[in-house]
């Protein structure tokens, strides 16, 4: 059974940093492309980036709204993908989901809540 | 900023057929397959289908279609457990990003 478990969420002040982790099991993690998607309170889903598998270069891609502030990395030995968020703004308050990606998002975690507030 | 437009809400009675639409443009739906996701009470989304392929475990009362820059998800016989938020998604080659729809809340009356 595929499982994705996010951790590291919490309360952070504007301008602060936070790192989320997502541990995967039940699938070939090192072969998987991994994405992060967020959902602000009462809002829809927003893709915030992905990291390719090592065999595909292991590079990360980001949409314009978070490029330069967010970065994604992976540790295949730990079966974990990370989302480093810097210079956080109140509008970054959201539930952050990790998901496996294969032209679409096939498996999702339950999410980690990040609240940016003073 | 959602690049794909969906109805805010759709409702129906048990057994009724309902259709959700997802309107995009040539950079996204017009060029790439569309995925549909079901989300219940802001939990982790569940993938319903990609293109015309139903995901494992999803009942066959769900089916999808696409014409030009509009995609649709039809639930042929609505069931109480189908009450959820539904999002469409596609790759967008002008934004170089995945884009999601605005989401449709399906209510079973």
PDB file of C-alpha atoms in Angstrom:
ATOM      1  CA  UNK A   1       0.000   0.000   0.000  1.00  0.00           C
ATOM      2  CA  UNK A   2       1.361   3.400  -0.979  1.00  0.00           C
ATOM      3  CA  UNK A   3       1.685   5.812   1.925  1.00  0.00           C
ATOM      4  CA  UNK A   4       2.906   9.390   2.030  1.00  0.00           C
ATOM      5  CA  UNK A   5       3.271  11.059   5.420  1.00  0.00           C
ATOM      6  CA  UNK A   6       4.041  14.754   5.732  1.00  0.00           C
ATOM      7  CA  UNK A   7       5.616  16.269   8.832  1.00  0.00           C
ATOM      8  CA  UNK A   8       7.145  19.522  10.034  1.00  0.00           C
ATOM      9  CA  UNK A   9       4.144  21.822   9.845  1.00  0.00           C
ATOM     10  CA  UNK A  10       3.463  24.467  12.448  1.00  0.00           C
ATOM     11  CA  UNK A  11       3.260  28.150  13.285  1.00  0.00           C
ATOM     12  CA  UNK A  12       5.940  30.482  11.911  1.00  0.00           C
ATOM     13  CA  UNK A  13       6.273  34.259  11.863  1.00  0.00           C
ATOM     14  CA  UNK A  14       6.260  36.264   8.626  1.00  0.00           C
ATOM     15  CA  UNK A  15       9.751  36.296   7.151  1.00  0.00           C
ATOM     16  CA  UNK A  16      10.611  33.020   8.825  1.00  0.00           C
ATOM     17  CA  UNK A  17      11.546  29.639   7.410  1.00  0.00           C
ATOM     18  CA  UNK A  18      10.169  26.136   7.722  1.00  0.00           C
ATOM     19  CA  UNK A  19      11.076  22.749   6.293  1.00  0.00           C
ATOM     20  CA  UNK A  20       8.488  20.090   5.592  1.00  0.00           C
ATOM     21  CA  UNK A  21       9.282  16.441   5.067  1.00  0.00           C
ATOM     22  CA  UNK A  22       7.331  13.725   3.266  1.00  0.00           C
ATOM     23  CA  UNK A  23       8.224  10.081   3.799  1.00  0.00           C
ATOM     24  CA  UNK A  24       7.020   7.568   1.261  1.00  0.00           C
ATOM     25  CA  UNK A  25       6.499   3.822   1.481  1.00  0.00           C
ATOM     26  CA  UNK A  26       4.967   1.058  -0.587  1.00  0.00           C
ATOM     27  CA  UNK A  27       6.481   2.105  -3.907  1.00  0.00           C
ATOM     28  CA  UNK A  28       9.854   2.525  -5.627  1.00  0.00           C
ATOM     29  CA  UNK A  29      10.651   5.899  -4.071  1.00  0.00           C
ATOM     30  CA  UNK A  30      13.916   6.493  -5.919  1.00  0.00           C
ATOM     31  CA  UNK A  31      12.116   6.138  -9.277  1.00  0.00           C
ATOM     32  CA  UNK A  32       9.298   8.499  -8.357  1.00  0.00           C
ATOM     33  CA  UNK A  33       8.888  12.130  -9.285  1.00  0.00           C
ATOM     34  CA  UNK A  34       7.554  13.919  -6.216  1.00  0.00           C
ATOM     35  CA  UNK A  35       5.441  17.080  -6.113  1.00  0.00           C
ATOM     36  CA  UNK A  36       4.147  19.463  -3.487  1.00  0.00           C
ATOM     37  CA  UNK A  37       0.657  20.964  -3.695  1.00  0.00           C
ATOM     38  CA  UNK A  38      -0.870  23.388  -1.227  1.00  0.00           C
ATOM     39  CA  UNK A  39      -4.357  24.501  -0.286  1.00  0.00           C
ATOM     40  CA  UNK A  40      -5.006  27.787   1.470  1.00  0.00           C
ATOM     41  CA  UNK A  41      -7.957  27.907   3.890  1.00  0.00           C
ATOM     42  CA  UNK A  42     -11.210  27.712   1.968  1.00  0.00           C
ATOM     43  CA  UNK A  43      -9.365  27.795  -1.360  1.00  0.00           C
ATOM     44  CA  UNK A  44      -8.452  25.393  -4.147  1.00  0.00           C
ATOM     45  CA  UNK A  45      -5.318  23.407  -4.918  1.00  0.00           C
ATOM     46  CA  UNK A  46      -2.069  25.022  -6.095  1.00  0.00           C
ATOM     47  CA  UNK A  47       1.008  23.201  -7.419  1.00  0.00           C
ATOM     48  CA  UNK A  48       4.175  24.579  -5.871  1.00  0.00           C
ATOM     49  CA  UNK A  49       6.865  22.399  -7.349  1.00  0.00           C
ATOM     50  CA  UNK A  50       8.369  18.989  -7.989  1.00  0.00           C
ATOM     51  CA  UNK A  51      11.596  17.086  -7.990  1.00  0.00           C
ATOM     52  CA  UNK A  52      12.425  14.528 -10.626  1.00  0.00           C
ATOM     53  CA  UNK A  53      13.905  11.133  -9.905  1.00  0.00           C
ATOM     54  CA  UNK A  54      17.668  10.776  -9.795  1.00  0.00           C
ATOM     55  CA  UNK A  55      17.643   8.841 -13.055  1.00  0.00           C
ATOM     56  CA  UNK A  56      15.960  11.864 -14.648  1.00  0.00           C
ATOM     57  CA  UNK A  57      18.525  14.284 -13.261  1.00  0.00           C
ATOM     58  CA  UNK A  58      17.026  14.909  -9.804  1.00  0.00           C
ATOM     59  CA  UNK A  59      16.287  18.518 -10.708  1.00  0.00           C
ATOM     60  CA  UNK A  60      13.446  20.597  -9.292  1.00  0.00           C
ATOM     61  CA  UNK A  61      10.928  22.836 -11.031  1.00  0.00           C
ATOM     62  CA  UNK A  62       8.849  25.592  -9.487  1.00  0.00           C
ATOM     63  CA  UNK A  63       5.997  27.813 -10.657  1.00  0.00           C
ATOM     64  CA  UNK A  64       6.591  31.552 -10.696  1.00  0.00           C
ATOM     65  CA  UNK A  65       4.719  32.399  -7.449  1.00  0.00           C
ATOM     66  CA  UNK A  66       7.189  30.480  -5.241  1.00  0.00           C
ATOM     67  CA  UNK A  67      10.352  30.395  -7.351  1.00  0.00           C
ATOM     68  CA  UNK A  68      13.294  31.734  -5.372  1.00  0.00           C
ATOM     69  CA  UNK A  69      11.635  31.267  -1.964  1.00  0.00           C
ATOM     70  CA  UNK A  70      10.832  27.552  -1.960  1.00  0.00           C
ATOM     71  CA  UNK A  71      13.180  24.682  -2.732  1.00  0.00           C
ATOM     72  CA  UNK A  72      12.618  20.938  -2.961  1.00  0.00           C
ATOM     73  CA  UNK A  73      15.196  18.248  -2.279  1.00  0.00           C
ATOM     74  CA  UNK A  74      15.164  14.495  -1.761  1.00  0.00           C
ATOM     75  CA  UNK A  75      17.024  11.812   0.158  1.00  0.00           C
ATOM     76  CA  UNK A  76      16.290   8.505  -1.512  1.00  0.00           C
ATOM     77  CA  UNK A  77      18.096   6.570   1.228  1.00  0.00           C
ATOM     78  CA  UNK A  78      15.548   7.956   3.707  1.00  0.00           C
ATOM     79  CA  UNK A  79      12.670   7.737   1.191  1.00  0.00           C
ATOM     80  CA  UNK A  80      11.960  11.366   1.987  1.00  0.00           C
ATOM     81  CA  UNK A  81      11.335  14.519  -0.014  1.00  0.00           C
ATOM     82  CA  UNK A  82      11.738  17.941   1.582  1.00  0.00           C
ATOM     83  CA  UNK A  83      10.167  21.351   0.999  1.00  0.00           C
ATOM     84  CA  UNK A  84      12.258  24.241   2.306  1.00  0.00           C
ATOM     85  CA  UNK A  85      10.221  27.427   2.590  1.00  0.00           C
ATOM     86  CA  UNK A  86      11.959  30.760   3.191  1.00  0.00           C
ATOM     87  CA  UNK A  87      10.775  34.364   3.518  1.00  0.00           C
ATOM     88  CA  UNK A  88       7.334  33.103   4.435  1.00  0.00           C
ATOM     89  CA  UNK A  89       4.331  35.376   3.991  1.00  0.00           C
ATOM     90  CA  UNK A  90       0.900  35.254   5.579  1.00  0.00           C
ATOM     91  CA  UNK A  91      -0.495  34.131   2.224  1.00  0.00           C
ATOM     92  CA  UNK A  92       1.643  30.988   2.440  1.00  0.00           C
ATOM     93  CA  UNK A  93      -0.695  29.751   5.184  1.00  0.00           C
ATOM     94  CA  UNK A  94      -2.057  26.481   3.837  1.00  0.00           C
ATOM     95  CA  UNK A  95      -2.175  22.725   4.090  1.00  0.00           C
ATOM     96  CA  UNK A  96       0.810  21.343   2.185  1.00  0.00           C
ATOM     97  CA  UNK A  97       0.399  17.966   0.467  1.00  0.00           C
ATOM     98  CA  UNK A  98       3.087  15.851  -1.105  1.00  0.00           C
ATOM     99  CA  UNK A  99       2.159  13.600  -4.004  1.00  0.00           C
ATOM    100  CA  UNK A 100       3.731  11.175  -6.408  1.00  0.00           C
ATOM    101  CA  UNK A 101       3.709  12.511  -9.947  1.00  0.00           C
ATOM    102  CA  UNK A 102       3.447  10.678 -13.264  1.00  0.00           C
ATOM    103  CA  UNK A 103       1.827  13.144 -15.704  1.00  0.00           C
ATOM    104  CA  UNK A 104      -0.710  13.608 -12.917  1.00  0.00           C
ATOM    105  CA  UNK A 105      -0.678  13.224  -9.135  1.00  0.00           C
ATOM    106  CA  UNK A 106      -1.477   9.598  -8.416  1.00  0.00           C
ATOM    107  CA  UNK A 107      -0.967   9.249  -4.654  1.00  0.00           C
ATOM    108  CA  UNK A 108      -1.348  11.971  -2.045  1.00  0.00           C
ATOM    109  CA  UNK A 109      -0.472  12.414   1.610  1.00  0.00           C
ATOM    110  CA  UNK A 110      -2.866  13.765   4.211  1.00  0.00           C
ATOM    111  CA  UNK A 111      -1.092  17.096   4.412  1.00  0.00           C
ATOM    112  CA  UNK A 112       0.748  19.291   6.911  1.00  0.00           C
ATOM    113  CA  UNK A 113      -0.681  22.586   8.138  1.00  0.00           C
ATOM    114  CA  UNK A 114       1.566  25.630   7.928  1.00  0.00           C
ATOM    115  CA  UNK A 115       0.354  28.821   9.574  1.00  0.00           C
ATOM    116  CA  UNK A 116       2.255  32.054   8.954  1.00  0.00           C
ATOM    117  CA  UNK A 117       1.218  34.643  11.504  1.00  0.00           C
ATOM    118  CA  UNK A 118       2.736  37.134  13.905  1.00  0.00           C
TER     119      UNK A 118
ATOM    120  CA  UNK B   1      -4.537  32.068  -9.832  1.00  0.00           C
ATOM    121  CA  UNK B   2      -6.582  29.171 -11.230  1.00  0.00           C
ATOM    122  CA  UNK B   3      -6.126  28.663 -14.934  1.00  0.00           C
ATOM    123  CA  UNK B   4      -9.021  26.234 -15.239  1.00  0.00           C
ATOM    124  CA  UNK B   5     -12.653  27.196 -14.607  1.00  0.00           C
ATOM    125  CA  UNK B   6     -15.179  24.894 -12.948  1.00  0.00           C
ATOM    126  CA  UNK B   7     -18.737  25.338 -11.689  1.00  0.00           C
ATOM    127  CA  UNK B   8     -18.778  26.357  -8.033  1.00  0.00           C
ATOM    128  CA  UNK B   9     -21.411  23.787  -7.162  1.00  0.00           C
ATOM    129  CA  UNK B  10     -23.466  21.000  -8.653  1.00  0.00           C
ATOM    130  CA  UNK B  11     -26.199  19.055  -6.894  1.00  0.00           C
ATOM    131  CA  UNK B  12     -28.402  16.101  -7.583  1.00  0.00           C
ATOM    132  CA  UNK B  13     -30.460  13.376  -5.985  1.00  0.00           C
ATOM    133  CA  UNK B  14     -29.364   9.793  -5.501  1.00  0.00           C
ATOM    134  CA  UNK B  15     -29.333   7.990  -8.832  1.00  0.00           C
ATOM    135  CA  UNK B  16     -29.274  11.150 -10.900  1.00  0.00           C
ATOM    136  CA  UNK B  17     -26.607  11.869 -13.527  1.00  0.00           C
ATOM    137  CA  UNK B  18     -24.458  14.934 -12.966  1.00  0.00           C
ATOM    138  CA  UNK B  19     -21.741  16.416 -15.158  1.00  0.00           C
ATOM    139  CA  UNK B  20     -18.902  18.666 -14.038  1.00  0.00           C
ATOM    140  CA  UNK B  21     -17.060  20.812 -16.540  1.00  0.00           C
ATOM    141  CA  UNK B  22     -13.517  22.176 -16.642  1.00  0.00           C
ATOM    142  CA  UNK B  23     -12.735  24.968 -19.081  1.00  0.00           C
ATOM    143  CA  UNK B  24      -9.157  25.751 -20.076  1.00  0.00           C
ATOM    144  CA  UNK B  25      -7.297  26.873 -23.166  1.00  0.00           C
ATOM    145  CA  UNK B  26      -4.911  25.650 -25.853  1.00  0.00           C
ATOM    146  CA  UNK B  27      -1.908  25.784 -23.495  1.00  0.00           C
ATOM    147  CA  UNK B  28      -3.402  23.297 -21.059  1.00  0.00           C
ATOM    148  CA  UNK B  29      -6.510  21.197 -21.730  1.00  0.00           C
ATOM    149  CA  UNK B  30      -6.182  21.720 -25.466  1.00  0.00           C
ATOM    150  CA  UNK B  31      -2.732  20.086 -25.415  1.00  0.00           C
ATOM    151  CA  UNK B  32      -2.619  17.684 -22.459  1.00  0.00           C
ATOM    152  CA  UNK B  33      -4.684  15.031 -20.721  1.00  0.00           C
ATOM    153  CA  UNK B  34      -6.812  16.089 -17.766  1.00  0.00           C
ATOM    154  CA  UNK B  35      -6.860  14.525 -14.313  1.00  0.00           C
ATOM    155  CA  UNK B  36      -9.743  14.691 -11.852  1.00  0.00           C
ATOM    156  CA  UNK B  37      -9.372  14.612  -8.068  1.00  0.00           C
ATOM    157  CA  UNK B  38     -11.927  14.068  -5.310  1.00  0.00           C
ATOM    158  CA  UNK B  39     -11.437  15.739  -1.953  1.00  0.00           C
ATOM    159  CA  UNK B  40     -13.583  15.089   1.091  1.00  0.00           C
ATOM    160  CA  UNK B  41     -13.475  17.587   3.974  1.00  0.00           C
ATOM    161  CA  UNK B  42     -10.056  19.011   3.009  1.00  0.00           C
ATOM    162  CA  UNK B  43      -8.344  15.662   3.501  1.00  0.00           C
ATOM    163  CA  UNK B  44      -5.768  14.412   1.045  1.00  0.00           C
ATOM    164  CA  UNK B  45      -7.239  14.360  -2.484  1.00  0.00           C
ATOM    165  CA  UNK B  46      -7.917  11.065  -4.208  1.00  0.00           C
ATOM    166  CA  UNK B  47      -7.273  10.637  -7.907  1.00  0.00           C
ATOM    167  CA  UNK B  48     -10.440   9.689  -9.797  1.00  0.00           C
ATOM    168  CA  UNK B  49      -9.190   9.521 -13.355  1.00  0.00           C
ATOM    169  CA  UNK B  50      -6.520  10.613 -15.796  1.00  0.00           C
ATOM    170  CA  UNK B  51      -7.491  11.059 -19.420  1.00  0.00           C
ATOM    171  CA  UNK B  52     -10.084   8.374 -19.968  1.00  0.00           C
ATOM    172  CA  UNK B  53      -8.542   5.953 -17.470  1.00  0.00           C
ATOM    173  CA  UNK B  54     -10.338   5.304 -14.224  1.00  0.00           C
ATOM    174  CA  UNK B  55      -8.086   4.808 -11.202  1.00  0.00           C
ATOM    175  CA  UNK B  56      -8.118   1.496  -9.381  1.00  0.00           C
ATOM    176  CA  UNK B  57     -10.928   1.313  -6.837  1.00  0.00           C
ATOM    177  CA  UNK B  58     -12.980   4.105  -8.378  1.00  0.00           C
ATOM    178  CA  UNK B  59     -16.480   2.915  -9.345  1.00  0.00           C
ATOM    179  CA  UNK B  60     -17.298   2.869 -13.040  1.00  0.00           C
ATOM    180  CA  UNK B  61     -20.172   5.311 -12.594  1.00  0.00           C
ATOM    181  CA  UNK B  62     -17.448   7.954 -13.036  1.00  0.00           C
ATOM    182  CA  UNK B  63     -16.314   8.719 -16.574  1.00  0.00           C
ATOM    183  CA  UNK B  64     -14.437  11.524 -18.234  1.00  0.00           C
ATOM    184  CA  UNK B  65     -14.328  13.153 -21.638  1.00  0.00           C
ATOM    185  CA  UNK B  66     -12.669  16.062 -23.400  1.00  0.00           C
ATOM    186  CA  UNK B  67     -13.553  18.209 -26.378  1.00  0.00           C
ATOM    187  CA  UNK B  68     -11.135  20.900 -27.455  1.00  0.00           C
ATOM    188  CA  UNK B  69     -10.333  23.018 -24.409  1.00  0.00           C
ATOM    189  CA  UNK B  70     -13.136  21.683 -22.183  1.00  0.00           C
ATOM    190  CA  UNK B  71     -13.064  18.526 -20.088  1.00  0.00           C
ATOM    191  CA  UNK B  72     -15.973  16.898 -18.285  1.00  0.00           C
ATOM    192  CA  UNK B  73     -16.435  14.445 -15.445  1.00  0.00           C
ATOM    193  CA  UNK B  74     -19.756  12.629 -15.330  1.00  0.00           C
ATOM    194  CA  UNK B  75     -21.174  10.670 -12.444  1.00  0.00           C
ATOM    195  CA  UNK B  76     -23.803   8.479 -14.086  1.00  0.00           C
ATOM    196  CA  UNK B  77     -25.746   7.495 -10.959  1.00  0.00           C
ATOM    197  CA  UNK B  78     -24.986   9.822  -8.060  1.00  0.00           C
ATOM    198  CA  UNK B  79     -24.411   8.162  -4.677  1.00  0.00           C
ATOM    199  CA  UNK B  80     -24.274   9.709  -1.176  1.00  0.00           C
ATOM    200  CA  UNK B  81     -20.573   8.908  -0.894  1.00  0.00           C
ATOM    201  CA  UNK B  82     -19.855  11.019  -3.991  1.00  0.00           C
ATOM    202  CA  UNK B  83     -20.492  14.208  -2.037  1.00  0.00           C
ATOM    203  CA  UNK B  84     -17.129  15.981  -2.158  1.00  0.00           C
ATOM    204  CA  UNK B  85     -15.111  18.699  -3.846  1.00  0.00           C
ATOM    205  CA  UNK B  86     -13.794  17.820  -7.306  1.00  0.00           C
ATOM    206  CA  UNK B  87     -10.804  19.447  -8.998  1.00  0.00           C
ATOM    207  CA  UNK B  88      -9.553  19.111 -12.549  1.00  0.00           C
ATOM    208  CA  UNK B  89      -5.886  19.583 -13.424  1.00  0.00           C
ATOM    209  CA  UNK B  90      -3.599  19.675 -16.432  1.00  0.00           C
ATOM    210  CA  UNK B  91      -0.089  20.698 -17.422  1.00  0.00           C
ATOM    211  CA  UNK B  92       0.144  24.212 -18.872  1.00  0.00           C
ATOM    212  CA  UNK B  93       2.948  24.825 -21.352  1.00  0.00           C
ATOM    213  CA  UNK B  94       2.727  28.610 -21.184  1.00  0.00           C
ATOM    214  CA  UNK B  95       3.101  28.681 -17.388  1.00  0.00           C
ATOM    215  CA  UNK B  96       5.342  25.576 -17.299  1.00  0.00           C
ATOM    216  CA  UNK B  97       3.304  24.433 -14.359  1.00  0.00           C
ATOM    217  CA  UNK B  98       0.467  22.154 -13.385  1.00  0.00           C
ATOM    218  CA  UNK B  99      -2.750  24.119 -13.109  1.00  0.00           C
ATOM    219  CA  UNK B 100      -5.861  23.231 -11.176  1.00  0.00           C
ATOM    220  CA  UNK B 101      -9.471  24.147 -11.618  1.00  0.00           C
ATOM    221  CA  UNK B 102     -11.392  26.334  -9.220  1.00  0.00           C
ATOM    222  CA  UNK B 103     -13.156  23.270  -7.833  1.00  0.00           C
ATOM    223  CA  UNK B 104     -16.763  22.042  -7.861  1.00  0.00           C
ATOM    224  CA  UNK B 105     -18.649  21.108  -4.713  1.00  0.00           C
ATOM    225  CA  UNK B 106     -20.952  18.182  -5.423  1.00  0.00           C
ATOM    226  CA  UNK B 107     -23.926  17.946  -3.074  1.00  0.00           C
ATOM    227  CA  UNK B 108     -26.226  14.959  -2.872  1.00  0.00           C
ATOM    228  CA  UNK B 109     -29.721  16.180  -2.015  1.00  0.00           C
TER     229      UNK B 109
END
